PDB file of C-alpha atoms and ligand atoms in Angstrom:
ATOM      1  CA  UNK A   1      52.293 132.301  48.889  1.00 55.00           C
ATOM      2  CA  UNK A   2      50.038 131.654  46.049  1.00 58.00           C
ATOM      3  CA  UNK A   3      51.019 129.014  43.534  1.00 72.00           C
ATOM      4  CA  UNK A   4      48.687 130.529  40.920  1.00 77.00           C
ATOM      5  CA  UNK A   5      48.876 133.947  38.768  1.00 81.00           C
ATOM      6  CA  UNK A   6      45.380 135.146  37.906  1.00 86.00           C
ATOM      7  CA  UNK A   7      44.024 136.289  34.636  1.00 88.00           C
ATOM      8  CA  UNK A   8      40.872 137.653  33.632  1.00 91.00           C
ATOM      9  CA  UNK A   9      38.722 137.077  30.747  1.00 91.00           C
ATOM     10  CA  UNK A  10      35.107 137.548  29.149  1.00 91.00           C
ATOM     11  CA  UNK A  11      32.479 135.606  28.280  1.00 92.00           C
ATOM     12  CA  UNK A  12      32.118 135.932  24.244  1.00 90.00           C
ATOM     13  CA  UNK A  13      27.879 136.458  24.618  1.00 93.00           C
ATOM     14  CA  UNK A  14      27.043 138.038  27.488  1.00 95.00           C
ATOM     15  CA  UNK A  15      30.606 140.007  28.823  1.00 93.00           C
ATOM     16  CA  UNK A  16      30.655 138.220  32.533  1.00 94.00           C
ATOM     17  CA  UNK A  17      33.841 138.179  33.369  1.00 94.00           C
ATOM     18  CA  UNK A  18      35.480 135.168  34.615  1.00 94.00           C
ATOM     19  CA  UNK A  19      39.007 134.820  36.665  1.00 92.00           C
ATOM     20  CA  UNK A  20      41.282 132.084  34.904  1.00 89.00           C
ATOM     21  CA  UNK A  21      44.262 130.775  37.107  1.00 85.00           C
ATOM     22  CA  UNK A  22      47.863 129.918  35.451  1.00 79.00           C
ATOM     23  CA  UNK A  23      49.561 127.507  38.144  1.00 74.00           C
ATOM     24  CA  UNK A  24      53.463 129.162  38.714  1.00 74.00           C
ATOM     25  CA  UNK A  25      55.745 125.913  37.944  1.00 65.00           C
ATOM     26  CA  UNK A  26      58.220 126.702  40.355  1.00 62.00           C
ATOM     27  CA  UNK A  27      56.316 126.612  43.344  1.00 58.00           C
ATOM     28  CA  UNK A  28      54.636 122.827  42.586  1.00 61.00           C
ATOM     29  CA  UNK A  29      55.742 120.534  45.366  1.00 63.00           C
ATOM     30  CA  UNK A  30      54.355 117.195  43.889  1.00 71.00           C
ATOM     31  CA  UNK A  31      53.707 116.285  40.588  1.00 81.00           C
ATOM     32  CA  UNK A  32      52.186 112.663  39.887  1.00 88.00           C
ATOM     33  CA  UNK A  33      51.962 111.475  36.007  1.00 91.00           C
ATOM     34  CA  UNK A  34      49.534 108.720  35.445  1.00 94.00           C
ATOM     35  CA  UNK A  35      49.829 106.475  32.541  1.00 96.00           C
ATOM     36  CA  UNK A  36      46.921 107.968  30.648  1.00 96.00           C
ATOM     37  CA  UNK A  37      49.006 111.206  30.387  1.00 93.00           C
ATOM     38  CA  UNK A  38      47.238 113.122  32.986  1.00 92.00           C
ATOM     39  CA  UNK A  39      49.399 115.037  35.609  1.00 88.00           C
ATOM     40  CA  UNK A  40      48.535 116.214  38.752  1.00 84.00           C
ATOM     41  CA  UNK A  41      50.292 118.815  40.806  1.00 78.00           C
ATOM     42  CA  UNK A  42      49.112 119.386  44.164  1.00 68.00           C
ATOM     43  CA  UNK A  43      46.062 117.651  43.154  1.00 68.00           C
ATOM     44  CA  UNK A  44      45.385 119.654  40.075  1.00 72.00           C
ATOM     45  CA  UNK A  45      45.317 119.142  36.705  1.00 75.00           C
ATOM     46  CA  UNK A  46      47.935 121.185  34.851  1.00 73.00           C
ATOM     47  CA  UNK A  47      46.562 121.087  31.343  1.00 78.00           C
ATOM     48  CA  UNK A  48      44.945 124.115  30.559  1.00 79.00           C
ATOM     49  CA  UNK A  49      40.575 124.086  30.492  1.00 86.00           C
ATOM     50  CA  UNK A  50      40.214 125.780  26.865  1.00 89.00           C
ATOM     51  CA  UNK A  51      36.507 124.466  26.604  1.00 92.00           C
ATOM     52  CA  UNK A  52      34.441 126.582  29.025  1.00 93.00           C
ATOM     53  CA  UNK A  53      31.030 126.528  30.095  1.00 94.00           C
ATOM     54  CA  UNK A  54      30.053 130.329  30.966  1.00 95.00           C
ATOM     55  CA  UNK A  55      28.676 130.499  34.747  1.00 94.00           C
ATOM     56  CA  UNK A  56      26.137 133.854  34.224  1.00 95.00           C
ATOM     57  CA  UNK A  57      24.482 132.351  30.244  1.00 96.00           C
ATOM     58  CA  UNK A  58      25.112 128.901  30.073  1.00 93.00           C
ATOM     59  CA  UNK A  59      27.073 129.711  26.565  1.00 93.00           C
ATOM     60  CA  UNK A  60      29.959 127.400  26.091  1.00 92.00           C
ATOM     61  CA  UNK A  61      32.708 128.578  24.329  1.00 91.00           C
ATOM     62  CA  UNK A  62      36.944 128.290  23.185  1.00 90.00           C
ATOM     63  CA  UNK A  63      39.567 129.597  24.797  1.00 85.00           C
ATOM     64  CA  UNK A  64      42.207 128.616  22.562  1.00 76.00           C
ATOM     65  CA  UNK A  65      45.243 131.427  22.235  1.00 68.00           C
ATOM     66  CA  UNK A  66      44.409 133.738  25.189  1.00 62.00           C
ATOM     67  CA  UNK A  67      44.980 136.868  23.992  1.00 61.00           C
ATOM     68  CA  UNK A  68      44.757 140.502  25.320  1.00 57.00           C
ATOM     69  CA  UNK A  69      42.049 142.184  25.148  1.00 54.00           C
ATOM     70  CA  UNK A  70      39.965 139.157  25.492  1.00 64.00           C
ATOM     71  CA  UNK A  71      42.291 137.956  28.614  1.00 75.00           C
ATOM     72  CA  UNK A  72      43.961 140.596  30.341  1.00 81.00           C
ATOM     73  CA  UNK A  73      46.523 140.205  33.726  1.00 84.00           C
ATOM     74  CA  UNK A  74      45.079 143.386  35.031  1.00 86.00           C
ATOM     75  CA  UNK A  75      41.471 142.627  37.874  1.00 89.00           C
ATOM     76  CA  UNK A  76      39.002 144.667  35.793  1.00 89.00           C
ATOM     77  CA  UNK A  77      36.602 147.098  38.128  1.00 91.00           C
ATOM     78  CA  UNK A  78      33.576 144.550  37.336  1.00 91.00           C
ATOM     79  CA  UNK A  79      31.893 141.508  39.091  1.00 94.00           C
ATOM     80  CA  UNK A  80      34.204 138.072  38.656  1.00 95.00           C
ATOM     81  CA  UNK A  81      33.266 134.308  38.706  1.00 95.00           C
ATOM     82  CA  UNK A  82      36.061 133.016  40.842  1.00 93.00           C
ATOM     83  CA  UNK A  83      37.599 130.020  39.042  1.00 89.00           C
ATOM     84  CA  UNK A  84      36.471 127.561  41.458  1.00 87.00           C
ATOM     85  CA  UNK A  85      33.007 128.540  39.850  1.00 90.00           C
ATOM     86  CA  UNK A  86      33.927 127.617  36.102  1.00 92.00           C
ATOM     87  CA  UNK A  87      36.289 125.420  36.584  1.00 89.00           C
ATOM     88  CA  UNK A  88      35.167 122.037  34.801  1.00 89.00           C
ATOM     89  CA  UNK A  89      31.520 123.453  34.520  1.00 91.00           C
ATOM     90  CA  UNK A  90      31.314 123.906  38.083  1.00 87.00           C
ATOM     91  CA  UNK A  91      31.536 120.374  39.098  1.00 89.00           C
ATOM     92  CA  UNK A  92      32.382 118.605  42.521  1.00 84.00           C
ATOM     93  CA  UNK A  93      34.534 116.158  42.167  1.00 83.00           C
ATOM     94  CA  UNK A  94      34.432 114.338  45.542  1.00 84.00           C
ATOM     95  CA  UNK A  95      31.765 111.278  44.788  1.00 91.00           C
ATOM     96  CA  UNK A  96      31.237 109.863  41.888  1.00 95.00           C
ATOM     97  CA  UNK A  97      28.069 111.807  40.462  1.00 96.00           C
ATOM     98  CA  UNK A  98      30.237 114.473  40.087  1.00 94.00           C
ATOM     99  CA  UNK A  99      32.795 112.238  37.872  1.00 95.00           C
ATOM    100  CA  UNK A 100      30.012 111.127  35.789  1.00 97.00           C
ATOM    101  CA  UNK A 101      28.769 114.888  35.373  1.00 96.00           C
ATOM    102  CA  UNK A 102      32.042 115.738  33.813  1.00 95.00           C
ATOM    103  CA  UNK A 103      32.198 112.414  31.451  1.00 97.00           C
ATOM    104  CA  UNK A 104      28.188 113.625  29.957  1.00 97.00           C
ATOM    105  CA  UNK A 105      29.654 117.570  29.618  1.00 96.00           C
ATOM    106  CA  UNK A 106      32.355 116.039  27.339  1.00 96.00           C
ATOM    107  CA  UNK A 107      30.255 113.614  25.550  1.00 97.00           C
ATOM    108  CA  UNK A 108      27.625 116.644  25.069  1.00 95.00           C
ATOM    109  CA  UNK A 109      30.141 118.889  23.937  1.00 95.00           C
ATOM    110  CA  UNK A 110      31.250 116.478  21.290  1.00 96.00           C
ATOM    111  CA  UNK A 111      27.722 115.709  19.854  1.00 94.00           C
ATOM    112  CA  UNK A 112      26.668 119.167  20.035  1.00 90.00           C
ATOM    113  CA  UNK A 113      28.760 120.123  17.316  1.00 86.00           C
ATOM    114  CA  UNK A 114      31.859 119.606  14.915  1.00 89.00           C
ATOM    115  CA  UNK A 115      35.281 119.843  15.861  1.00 91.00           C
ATOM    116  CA  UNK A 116      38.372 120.379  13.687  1.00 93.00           C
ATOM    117  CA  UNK A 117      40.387 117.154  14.556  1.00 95.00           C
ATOM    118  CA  UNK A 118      42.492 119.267  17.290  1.00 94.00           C
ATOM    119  CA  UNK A 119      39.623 120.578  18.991  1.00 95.00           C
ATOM    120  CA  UNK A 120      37.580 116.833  18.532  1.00 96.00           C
ATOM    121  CA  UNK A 121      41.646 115.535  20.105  1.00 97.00           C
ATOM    122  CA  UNK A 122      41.287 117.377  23.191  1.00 95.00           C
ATOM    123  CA  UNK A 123      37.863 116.487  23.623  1.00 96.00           C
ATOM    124  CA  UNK A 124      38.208 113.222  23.277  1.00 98.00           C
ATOM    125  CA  UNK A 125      41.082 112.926  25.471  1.00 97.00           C
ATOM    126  CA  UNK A 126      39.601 114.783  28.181  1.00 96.00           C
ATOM    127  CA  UNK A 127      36.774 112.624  28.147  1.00 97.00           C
ATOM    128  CA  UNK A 128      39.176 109.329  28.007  1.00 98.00           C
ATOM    129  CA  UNK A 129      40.490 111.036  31.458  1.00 97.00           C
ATOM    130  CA  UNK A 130      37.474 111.707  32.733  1.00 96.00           C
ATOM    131  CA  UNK A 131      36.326 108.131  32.365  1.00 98.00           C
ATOM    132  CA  UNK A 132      38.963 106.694  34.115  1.00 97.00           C
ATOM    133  CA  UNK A 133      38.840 109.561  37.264  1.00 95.00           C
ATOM    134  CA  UNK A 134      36.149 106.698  38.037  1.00 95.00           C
ATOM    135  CA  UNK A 135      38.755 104.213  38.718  1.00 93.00           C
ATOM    136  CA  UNK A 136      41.861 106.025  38.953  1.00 92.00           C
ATOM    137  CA  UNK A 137      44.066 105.285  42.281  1.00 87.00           C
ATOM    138  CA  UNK A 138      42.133 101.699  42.167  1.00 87.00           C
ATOM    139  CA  UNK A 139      44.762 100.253  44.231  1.00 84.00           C
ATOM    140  CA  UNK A 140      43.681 102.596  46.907  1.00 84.00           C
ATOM    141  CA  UNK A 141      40.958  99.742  48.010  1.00 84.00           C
ATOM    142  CA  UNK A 142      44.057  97.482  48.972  1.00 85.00           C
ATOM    143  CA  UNK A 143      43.917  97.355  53.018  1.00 84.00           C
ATOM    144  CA  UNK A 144      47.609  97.980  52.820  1.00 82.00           C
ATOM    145  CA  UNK A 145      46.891 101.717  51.847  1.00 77.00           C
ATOM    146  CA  UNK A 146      45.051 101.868  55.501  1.00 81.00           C
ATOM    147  CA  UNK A 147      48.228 100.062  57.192  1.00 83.00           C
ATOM    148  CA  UNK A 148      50.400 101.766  55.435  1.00 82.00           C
ATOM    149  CA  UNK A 149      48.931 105.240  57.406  1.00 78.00           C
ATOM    150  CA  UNK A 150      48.169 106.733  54.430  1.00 75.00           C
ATOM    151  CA  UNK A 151      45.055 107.697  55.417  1.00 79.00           C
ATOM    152  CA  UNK A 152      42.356 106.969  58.031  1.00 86.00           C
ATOM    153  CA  UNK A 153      40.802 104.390  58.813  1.00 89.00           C
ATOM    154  CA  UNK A 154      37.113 106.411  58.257  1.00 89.00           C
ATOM    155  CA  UNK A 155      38.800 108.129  54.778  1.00 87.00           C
ATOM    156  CA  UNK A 156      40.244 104.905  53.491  1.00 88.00           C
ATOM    157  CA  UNK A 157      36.607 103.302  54.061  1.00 90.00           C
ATOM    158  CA  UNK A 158      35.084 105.542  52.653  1.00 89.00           C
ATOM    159  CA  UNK A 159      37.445 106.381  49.772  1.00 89.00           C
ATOM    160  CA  UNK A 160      37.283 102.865  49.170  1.00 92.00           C
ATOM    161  CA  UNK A 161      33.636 102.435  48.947  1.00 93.00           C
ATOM    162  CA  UNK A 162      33.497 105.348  46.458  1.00 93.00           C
ATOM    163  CA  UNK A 163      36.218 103.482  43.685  1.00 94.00           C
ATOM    164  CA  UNK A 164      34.278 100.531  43.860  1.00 95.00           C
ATOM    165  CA  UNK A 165      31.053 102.119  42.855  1.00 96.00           C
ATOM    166  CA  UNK A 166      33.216 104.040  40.384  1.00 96.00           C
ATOM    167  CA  UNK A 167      34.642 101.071  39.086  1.00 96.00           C
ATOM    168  CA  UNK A 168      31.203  99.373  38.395  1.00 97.00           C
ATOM    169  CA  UNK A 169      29.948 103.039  36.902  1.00 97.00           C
ATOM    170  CA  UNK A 170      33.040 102.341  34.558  1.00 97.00           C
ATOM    171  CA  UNK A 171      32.178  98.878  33.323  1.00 97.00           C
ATOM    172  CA  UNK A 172      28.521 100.106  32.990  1.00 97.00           C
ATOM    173  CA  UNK A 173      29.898 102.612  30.322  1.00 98.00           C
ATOM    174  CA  UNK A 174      32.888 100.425  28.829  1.00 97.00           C
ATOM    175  CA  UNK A 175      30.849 100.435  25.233  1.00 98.00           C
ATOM    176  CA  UNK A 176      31.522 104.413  25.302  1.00 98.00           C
ATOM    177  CA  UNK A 177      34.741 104.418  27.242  1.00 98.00           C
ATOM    178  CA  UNK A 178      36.018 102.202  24.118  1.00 98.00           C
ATOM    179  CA  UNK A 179      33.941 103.689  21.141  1.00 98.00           C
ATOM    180  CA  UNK A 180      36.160 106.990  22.741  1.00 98.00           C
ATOM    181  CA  UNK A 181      39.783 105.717  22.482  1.00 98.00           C
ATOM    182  CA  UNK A 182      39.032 103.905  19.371  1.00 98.00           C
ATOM    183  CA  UNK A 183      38.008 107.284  17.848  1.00 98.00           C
ATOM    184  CA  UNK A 184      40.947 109.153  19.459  1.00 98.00           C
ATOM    185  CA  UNK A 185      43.437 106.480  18.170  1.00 97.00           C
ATOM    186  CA  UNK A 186      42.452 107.051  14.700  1.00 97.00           C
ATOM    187  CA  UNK A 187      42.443 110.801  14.861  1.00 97.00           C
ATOM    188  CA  UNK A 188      45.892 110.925  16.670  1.00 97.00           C
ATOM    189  CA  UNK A 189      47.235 108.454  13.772  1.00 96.00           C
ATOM    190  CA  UNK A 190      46.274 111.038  11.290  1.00 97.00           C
ATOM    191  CA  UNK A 191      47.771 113.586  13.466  1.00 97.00           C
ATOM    192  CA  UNK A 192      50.890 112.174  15.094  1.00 95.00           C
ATOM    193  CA  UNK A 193      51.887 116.178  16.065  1.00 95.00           C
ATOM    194  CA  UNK A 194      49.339 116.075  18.733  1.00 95.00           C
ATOM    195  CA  UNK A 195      50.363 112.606  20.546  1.00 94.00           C
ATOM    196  CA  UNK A 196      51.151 113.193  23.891  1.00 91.00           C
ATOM    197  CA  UNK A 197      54.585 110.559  25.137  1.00 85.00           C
ATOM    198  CA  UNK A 198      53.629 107.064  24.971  1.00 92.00           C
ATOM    199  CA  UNK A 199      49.634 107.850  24.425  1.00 96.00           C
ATOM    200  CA  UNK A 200      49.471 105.051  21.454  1.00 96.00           C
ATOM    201  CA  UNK A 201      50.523 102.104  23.487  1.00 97.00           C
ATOM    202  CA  UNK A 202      48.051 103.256  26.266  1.00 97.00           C
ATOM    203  CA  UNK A 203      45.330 103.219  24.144  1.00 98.00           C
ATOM    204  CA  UNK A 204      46.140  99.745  23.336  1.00 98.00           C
ATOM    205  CA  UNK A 205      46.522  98.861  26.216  1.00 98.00           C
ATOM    206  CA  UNK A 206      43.152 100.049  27.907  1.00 98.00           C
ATOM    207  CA  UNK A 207      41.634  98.957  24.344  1.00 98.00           C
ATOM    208  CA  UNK A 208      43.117  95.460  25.755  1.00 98.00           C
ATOM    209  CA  UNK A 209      44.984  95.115  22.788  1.00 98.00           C
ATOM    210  CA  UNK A 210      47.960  94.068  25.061  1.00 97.00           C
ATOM    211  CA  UNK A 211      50.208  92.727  22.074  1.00 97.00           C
ATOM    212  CA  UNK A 212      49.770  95.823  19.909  1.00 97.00           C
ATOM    213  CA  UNK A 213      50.757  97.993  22.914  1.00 97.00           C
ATOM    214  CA  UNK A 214      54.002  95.677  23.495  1.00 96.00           C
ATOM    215  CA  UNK A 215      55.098  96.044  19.446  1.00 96.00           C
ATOM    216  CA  UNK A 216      54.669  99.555  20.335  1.00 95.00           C
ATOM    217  CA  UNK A 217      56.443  99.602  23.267  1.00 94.00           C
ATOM    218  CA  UNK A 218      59.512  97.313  22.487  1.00 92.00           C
ATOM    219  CA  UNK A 219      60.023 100.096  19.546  1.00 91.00           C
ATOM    220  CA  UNK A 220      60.697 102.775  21.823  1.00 88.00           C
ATOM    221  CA  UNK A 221      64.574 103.262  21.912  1.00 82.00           C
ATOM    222  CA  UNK A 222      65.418 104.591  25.018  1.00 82.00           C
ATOM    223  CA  UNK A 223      63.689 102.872  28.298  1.00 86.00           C
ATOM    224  CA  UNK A 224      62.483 104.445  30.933  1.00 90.00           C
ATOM    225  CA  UNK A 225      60.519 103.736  34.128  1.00 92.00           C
ATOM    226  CA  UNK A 226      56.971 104.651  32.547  1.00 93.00           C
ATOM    227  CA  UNK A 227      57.537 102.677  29.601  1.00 94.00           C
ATOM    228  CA  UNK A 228      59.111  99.328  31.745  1.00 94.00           C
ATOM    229  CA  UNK A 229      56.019  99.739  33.725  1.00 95.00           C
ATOM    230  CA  UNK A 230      53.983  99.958  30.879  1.00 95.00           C
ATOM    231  CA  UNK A 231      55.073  97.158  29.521  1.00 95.00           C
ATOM    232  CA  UNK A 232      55.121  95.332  33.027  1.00 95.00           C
ATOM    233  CA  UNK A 233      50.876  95.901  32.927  1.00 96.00           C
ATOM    234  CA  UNK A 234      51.006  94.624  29.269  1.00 96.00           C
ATOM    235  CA  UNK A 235      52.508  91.720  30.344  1.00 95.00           C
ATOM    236  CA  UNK A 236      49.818  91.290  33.337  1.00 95.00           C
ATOM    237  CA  UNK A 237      46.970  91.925  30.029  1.00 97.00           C
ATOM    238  CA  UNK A 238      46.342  94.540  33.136  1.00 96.00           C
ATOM    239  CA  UNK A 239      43.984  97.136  31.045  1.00 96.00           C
ATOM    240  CA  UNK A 240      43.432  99.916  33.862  1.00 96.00           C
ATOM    241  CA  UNK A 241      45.196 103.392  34.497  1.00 97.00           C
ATOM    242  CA  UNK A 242      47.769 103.339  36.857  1.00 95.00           C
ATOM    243  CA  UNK A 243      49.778 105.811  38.734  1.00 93.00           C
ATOM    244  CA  UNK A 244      53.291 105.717  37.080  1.00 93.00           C
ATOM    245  CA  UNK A 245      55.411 108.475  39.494  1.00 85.00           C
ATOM    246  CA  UNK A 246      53.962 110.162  42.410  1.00 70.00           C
TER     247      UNK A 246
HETATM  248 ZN1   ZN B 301      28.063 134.242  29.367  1.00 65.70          ZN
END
């Protein structure tokens, strides 16, 4: 069955059309939340791509409230770009080239123009996200991951070999990774409405701010297991993303 009802919708400057997918929440088997705020189910990211890079012109452009006629349900008698084709800017996400690719469309996106504080939000936090698919799943490189039969012994080599080099593209670009969140913590200050669940004591935290983030953290009133593990990293002045549920 497919987990996925498609959608159709046009490129703004030159009409190709491009196939958008909207995943159908009751069919998602496994959902895993990191503590950066990104979610996965079945392996895909379930916040929706409104920044789009058209396939056929190269024009990027918004999609922010898809609307009919600009989106419509119904598979118009024209030629499509698949999703898979669109879908961050094309990009393959299995090495780490690929991961960088998507950190310089972000930062491109950003300098190429002005964002109302929303738009610059989403950007920004995408970005954050994409900085830290370099060394997300980290522990992976722990031989128990291989014992454990997880994977492998070829994949967990491999994989393993690919979030090291990741993790030393990360601390290559640490000056930008942090010039990022800094600017994302001030714009999400200013606009509290647009703070995702327990996104300001993150940023602290990966901004190795580890006190600030506990403050934060020992406000929160009712505990829960992401924000007792967040507080458990604190407490380790452990800075990285980690996999809270999955
Ligand atoms: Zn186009």
């Amino acid at each position: 069955m497919l987990k996925y009802d498609s959608f159709y919708f046009q490129c703004p400057h030159c009409q190709a059309w491009l196939e958008g997918r909207n995943l159908k929440a009751e069919l998602v088997n496994e959902a895993i939340l990191y503590s950066d705020g990104k979610v996965l189910n079945d392996n895909l990211i379930t916040t929706p791509q409104k920044m789009i890079l058209c396939p056929s012109c190269g024009h990027s452009f918004w999609v922010e409230h898809p609307e009919e006629p600009f989106i419509t349900y119904e598979k118009p008698d024209a030629e499509i770009y698949s999703w898979n084709t669109w879908r961050f800017f094309g990009i393959n996400f299995s090495d780490n080239k690929g991961k960088m690719a998507l950190v310089n469309h972000y930062k491109t996106f950003l300098k190429k123009s002005h964002y109302d504080p929303k738009k610059e939000i989403y950007l920004r936090r995408f970005l954050w996200w994409a900085y830290n698919d370099l060394h997300r799943n980290h522990q992976h490189i722990r031989l128990k991951y291989f014992l454990n039969g997880f994977m492998s012994y070829g994949v967990w080599r491999c994989n393993r070999r690919m979030l090291l080099e990741g993790e030393k593209l990360f601390i290559r670009n640490y000056k930008d990774f942090t010039e990022n969140l800094r600017r994302l913590l001030v714009l999400l200050e200013k606009h509290p409405e647009e703070q995702i669940d327990l996104e300001l004591p993150e940023i602290y935290r990966e901004l190795r701010q580890f006190d600030k983030a506990k403050e934060l953290l020992e406000k929160v009133g009712s505990r829960t297991h992401f924000t007792n593990e967040m507080l458990r990293h604190s407490k380790w002045k452990d800075a990285r993303v980690f996999m809270v549920t999955g």
